[in-house]
Short mmCIF file of C-alpha atoms in Angstrom, two decimals:
data_model
loop_
_atom_site.label_atom_id
_atom_site.label_comp_id
_atom_site.label_asym_id
_atom_site.label_seq_id
_atom_site.Cartn_x
_atom_site.Cartn_y
_atom_site.Cartn_z
CA ASN A 10 102.87 58.92 111.56
CA ILE A 11 103.79 61.61 114.07
CA GLU A 12 103.83 65.09 112.59
CA VAL A 13 105.81 67.94 114.16
CA ASN A 14 104.95 71.50 113.17
CA VAL A 15 107.26 74.39 114.09
CA ASN A 16 106.37 77.97 113.23
CA CYS A 17 107.29 81.56 113.97
CA ALA A 18 104.64 83.49 115.92
CA ASP A 19 104.19 86.85 117.59
CA LEU A 20 104.75 86.56 121.35
CA ASN A 21 101.72 88.68 122.27
CA SER A 22 99.08 87.70 119.75
CA GLY A 23 100.21 84.18 118.90
CA ARG A 24 99.64 84.97 115.23
CA ARG A 25 102.02 83.31 112.79
CA LYS A 26 104.68 85.47 111.15
CA GLY A 27 106.67 85.05 107.96
CA TRP A 28 109.28 82.30 108.28
CA PRO A 29 112.94 82.97 107.35
CA PRO A 30 114.78 80.83 104.75
CA SER A 31 114.91 77.11 105.43
CA THR A 32 118.58 77.28 106.43
CA ALA A 33 117.56 79.37 109.41
CA ILE A 34 115.22 76.73 110.82
CA ILE A 35 118.04 75.02 112.70
CA GLN A 36 119.54 78.32 113.82
CA ALA A 37 118.51 80.79 116.48
CA PRO A 38 115.37 82.79 115.61
CA THR A 39 115.89 86.10 113.86
CA SER A 40 114.53 89.40 115.10
CA SER A 41 111.35 88.82 113.07
CA CYS A 42 110.60 85.68 115.11
CA LEU A 43 109.57 86.63 118.60
CA LYS A 44 108.68 83.11 119.65
CA ILE A 45 109.17 79.61 118.31
CA GLN A 46 105.99 77.69 118.92
CA GLN A 47 105.89 73.91 119.26
CA LEU A 48 102.52 72.51 118.26
CA THR A 49 101.50 69.21 119.82
CA VAL A 50 98.75 66.79 118.87
CA ARG A 51 95.90 65.66 121.11
CA THR A 52 94.97 62.33 119.56
CA ASN A 53 92.51 61.64 122.37
CA ALA A 54 90.39 64.50 121.03
CA LEU A 55 89.52 62.38 117.99
CA PRO A 56 87.22 59.37 117.76
CA GLN A 57 89.04 56.14 116.92
CA SER A 58 87.38 55.97 113.51
CA ALA A 59 88.75 59.40 112.58
CA THR A 60 92.23 58.63 113.91
CA MET A 61 92.42 55.46 111.82
CA ALA A 62 90.92 57.04 108.69
CA SER A 63 94.22 58.38 107.42
CA VAL A 64 95.63 54.86 107.06
CA VAL A 65 92.64 53.38 105.24
CA PRO A 66 93.57 52.76 101.57
CA GLY A 67 91.80 55.22 99.28
CA SER A 68 90.99 57.67 102.07
CA PRO A 69 91.67 61.29 101.03
CA GLU A 70 94.62 63.09 102.59
CA PRO A 71 93.40 65.01 105.67
CA VAL A 72 94.19 68.62 106.54
CA GLY A 73 96.11 67.41 109.59
CA LEU A 74 97.46 70.30 111.66
CA GLY A 75 96.57 72.95 109.11
CA TYR A 76 96.67 74.15 105.53
CA CYS A 77 98.02 77.54 104.43
CA SER A 78 97.74 79.08 100.97
CA GLU A 79 100.58 80.51 98.95
CA PRO A 80 101.02 84.31 99.15
CA ILE A 81 97.96 86.04 97.68
CA GLU A 82 98.35 88.85 95.18
CA GLY A 83 95.80 91.04 93.43
CA CYS A 84 93.47 91.32 96.46
CA GLY A 85 93.19 93.96 99.14
CA GLU A 86 93.05 92.96 102.80
CA HIS A 87 89.49 94.27 103.28
CA GLN A 88 88.23 92.62 100.10
CA LEU A 89 89.79 89.30 101.05
CA TRP A 90 88.31 89.42 104.56
CA THR A 91 84.87 90.14 103.07
CA ALA A 92 85.24 87.15 100.75
CA MET A 93 86.21 84.94 103.71
CA CYS A 94 83.11 86.02 105.63
CA ALA A 95 80.91 85.09 102.67
CA LYS A 96 81.55 81.43 103.58
CA ILE A 97 79.71 81.81 106.88
CA LYS A 98 76.25 81.70 105.29
CA GLY A 99 77.20 80.79 101.72
CA VAL A 100 79.25 77.76 102.71
CA ALA A 101 77.68 75.56 100.02
CA ASP A 102 79.48 77.69 97.41
CA PHE A 103 82.83 76.74 98.96
CA LEU A 104 82.54 73.26 100.46
CA PRO A 105 80.69 69.99 99.62
CA VAL A 106 77.84 70.44 102.10
CA VAL A 107 74.05 70.18 101.92
CA ASP A 108 71.06 71.06 104.11
CA VAL A 109 72.65 74.34 105.22
CA VAL A 110 70.67 76.50 107.64
CA ALA A 111 72.15 79.63 109.27
CA SER A 112 70.72 82.30 111.55
CA ASP A 113 72.09 85.40 113.27
CA GLU A 114 72.18 85.12 117.06
CA LEU A 115 73.48 87.49 119.75
CA GLY A 116 77.21 87.78 119.05
CA PHE A 117 77.52 84.81 116.68
CA THR A 118 75.99 82.96 113.74
CA TRP A 119 74.34 79.58 114.34
CA ARG A 120 74.76 77.13 111.46
CA THR A 121 73.96 73.51 110.72
CA MET A 122 74.98 71.55 107.61
CA THR A 123 75.70 68.02 106.43
CA PHE A 124 79.13 67.21 104.98
CA ASN A 125 78.71 65.59 101.57
CA GLY A 126 82.36 65.14 100.57
CA PRO A 127 84.55 62.03 100.66
CA GLY A 128 86.32 60.59 103.68
CA PRO A 129 85.37 59.79 107.29
CA MET A 130 83.32 62.98 107.67
CA HIS A 131 80.86 62.03 104.89
CA GLY A 132 77.27 62.31 106.11
CA GLN A 133 78.28 64.02 109.35
CA VAL A 134 75.89 66.73 110.57
CA ILE A 135 77.91 69.72 111.77
CA VAL A 136 76.34 72.32 114.06
CA GLU A 137 78.45 75.37 114.84
CA HIS A 138 78.56 78.76 116.50
CA ILE A 139 80.54 81.10 114.25
CA TYR A 140 82.45 84.15 115.48
CA ALA A 141 84.04 86.60 113.01
CA ASP A 142 86.67 88.92 114.52
CA ALA A 143 87.84 91.49 111.97
CA ALA A 144 90.45 92.94 114.35
CA LYS A 145 92.14 89.54 114.73
CA ARG A 146 91.39 88.64 111.08
CA GLU A 147 90.03 85.34 112.36
CA ILE A 148 86.78 83.40 111.92
CA ARG A 149 86.10 80.77 114.60
CA PHE A 150 83.74 77.88 113.82
CA VAL A 151 83.03 76.36 117.24
CA LEU A 152 81.53 72.88 117.12
CA THR A 153 78.51 72.24 119.32
CA LYS A 154 76.93 69.12 120.79
CA GLU A 155 73.29 69.13 121.88
CA GLY A 156 73.31 72.93 121.74
CA VAL A 157 76.40 73.36 123.91
CA GLU A 158 79.75 74.58 122.59
CA THR A 159 82.52 71.97 122.70
CA ASP A 160 86.25 72.60 123.11
CA THR A 161 86.88 72.15 119.37
CA GLU A 162 86.87 74.91 116.78
CA VAL A 163 87.95 75.36 113.17
CA ILE A 164 89.88 78.54 112.41
CA ASN A 165 89.91 80.49 109.15
CA ALA A 166 92.70 83.05 109.54
CA LEU A 167 93.83 85.88 107.30
CA LEU A 168 97.61 86.18 107.64
CA LEU A 169 99.66 89.19 106.57
CA ASN A 170 103.22 89.85 105.38
CA PRO A 171 102.69 88.13 103.01
CA MET A 172 98.91 87.88 102.79
CA ARG A 173 97.67 84.27 103.02
CA ILE A 174 94.68 82.27 104.25
CA GLU A 175 95.13 79.43 106.72
CA TYR A 176 92.61 76.82 107.91
CA TYR A 177 93.20 74.60 110.95
CA GLN A 178 91.46 73.00 113.92
CA ARG A 179 92.32 73.75 117.55
CA ALA A 180 91.16 73.44 121.16
CA VAL A 181 89.13 76.45 122.31
CA THR A 182 90.62 76.60 125.80
CA THR A 183 94.31 75.89 125.19
CA LYS A 184 94.57 77.06 121.53
CA GLU A 185 96.43 73.78 120.89
CA ARG A 186 96.18 72.57 117.30
CA LEU A 187 94.29 69.33 116.71
CA LEU A 188 94.41 66.83 113.89
CA TRP A 189 91.65 67.72 111.43
CA MET A 190 90.36 64.87 109.26
CA ALA A 191 88.61 67.06 106.67
CA PRO A 192 89.94 66.42 103.13
CA LYS A 193 92.94 68.62 102.39
CA SER A 194 91.93 68.96 98.73
CA GLY A 195 88.54 70.39 99.68
CA THR A 196 90.15 72.87 102.04
CA ALA A 197 92.56 74.06 99.35
CA ASP A 198 89.67 74.37 96.90
CA ALA A 199 87.64 76.47 99.37
CA ILE A 200 90.54 78.88 99.79
CA GLU A 201 91.01 79.15 96.01
CA LYS A 202 87.30 79.97 95.63
CA THR A 203 87.66 82.67 98.29
CA ILE A 204 90.59 84.20 96.44
CA ALA A 205 88.64 84.09 93.16
CA ILE A 206 85.72 85.97 94.74
CA CYS A 207 88.11 88.59 96.07
CA SER A 208 89.79 89.01 92.69
CA LYS A 209 86.42 89.74 91.05
CA SER A 210 85.37 92.32 93.66
#
C-alpha cells in the first residue's frame, strides 16, 4: 500500500502544529498552518526483507511514517521531557531490548542494544549515536554502521499545543520521513510508559 501523510507544520522550524477540524483538510490552510508539508517515502532506504515484512501474514503492524500519542494531560513540559530522556540509557524499561550498553561521548551518547521484540527487527543489533536537544524538544537516535553515522535516524519529539509525543524515522540530510518497520504496538507502549513516569514525578 502507498501511504500519504499530510500535516501542518511551522514554516521556520518544520515542527508539526495542531491540525484544524477534518473538514478543513480539503480547504485552504488556516492562519495556524504556515505550511502544508507533503511527506514522501523512500522505499529504497529499506532492505527488501523489511519492505516485504508488512505483507507477511502474522507480522505485527509497523510504525510506518510515524506514531503520535493522544494529547497528554497531568504532566508538565519539563517533567515529560525528563521522562523522555530517561529512555536514552534506560531503554530496556521502555522497549523489548537486551544487551544494552551506553556511554557518554563528546556531544552525544553512544548506545548498542539487541532488539528482542517480534517482527523483522527481531535479533537485530542496533548501534546509535543519540543527541538530545531540549530547545527543539527532540531526541535523535542516529543509526551507525561500522562506527560511522548513517543517513537514518529515529526521532522522539515532544510536541506542544496540545502536548504529545511522536516517534518516527527520517533521513538525516533531507529530514524526509522513512518507513519504519518497528512494531507500532511497542512504540505506543513505550510512549505510555514515558507518560506514566512523568505522572509519578
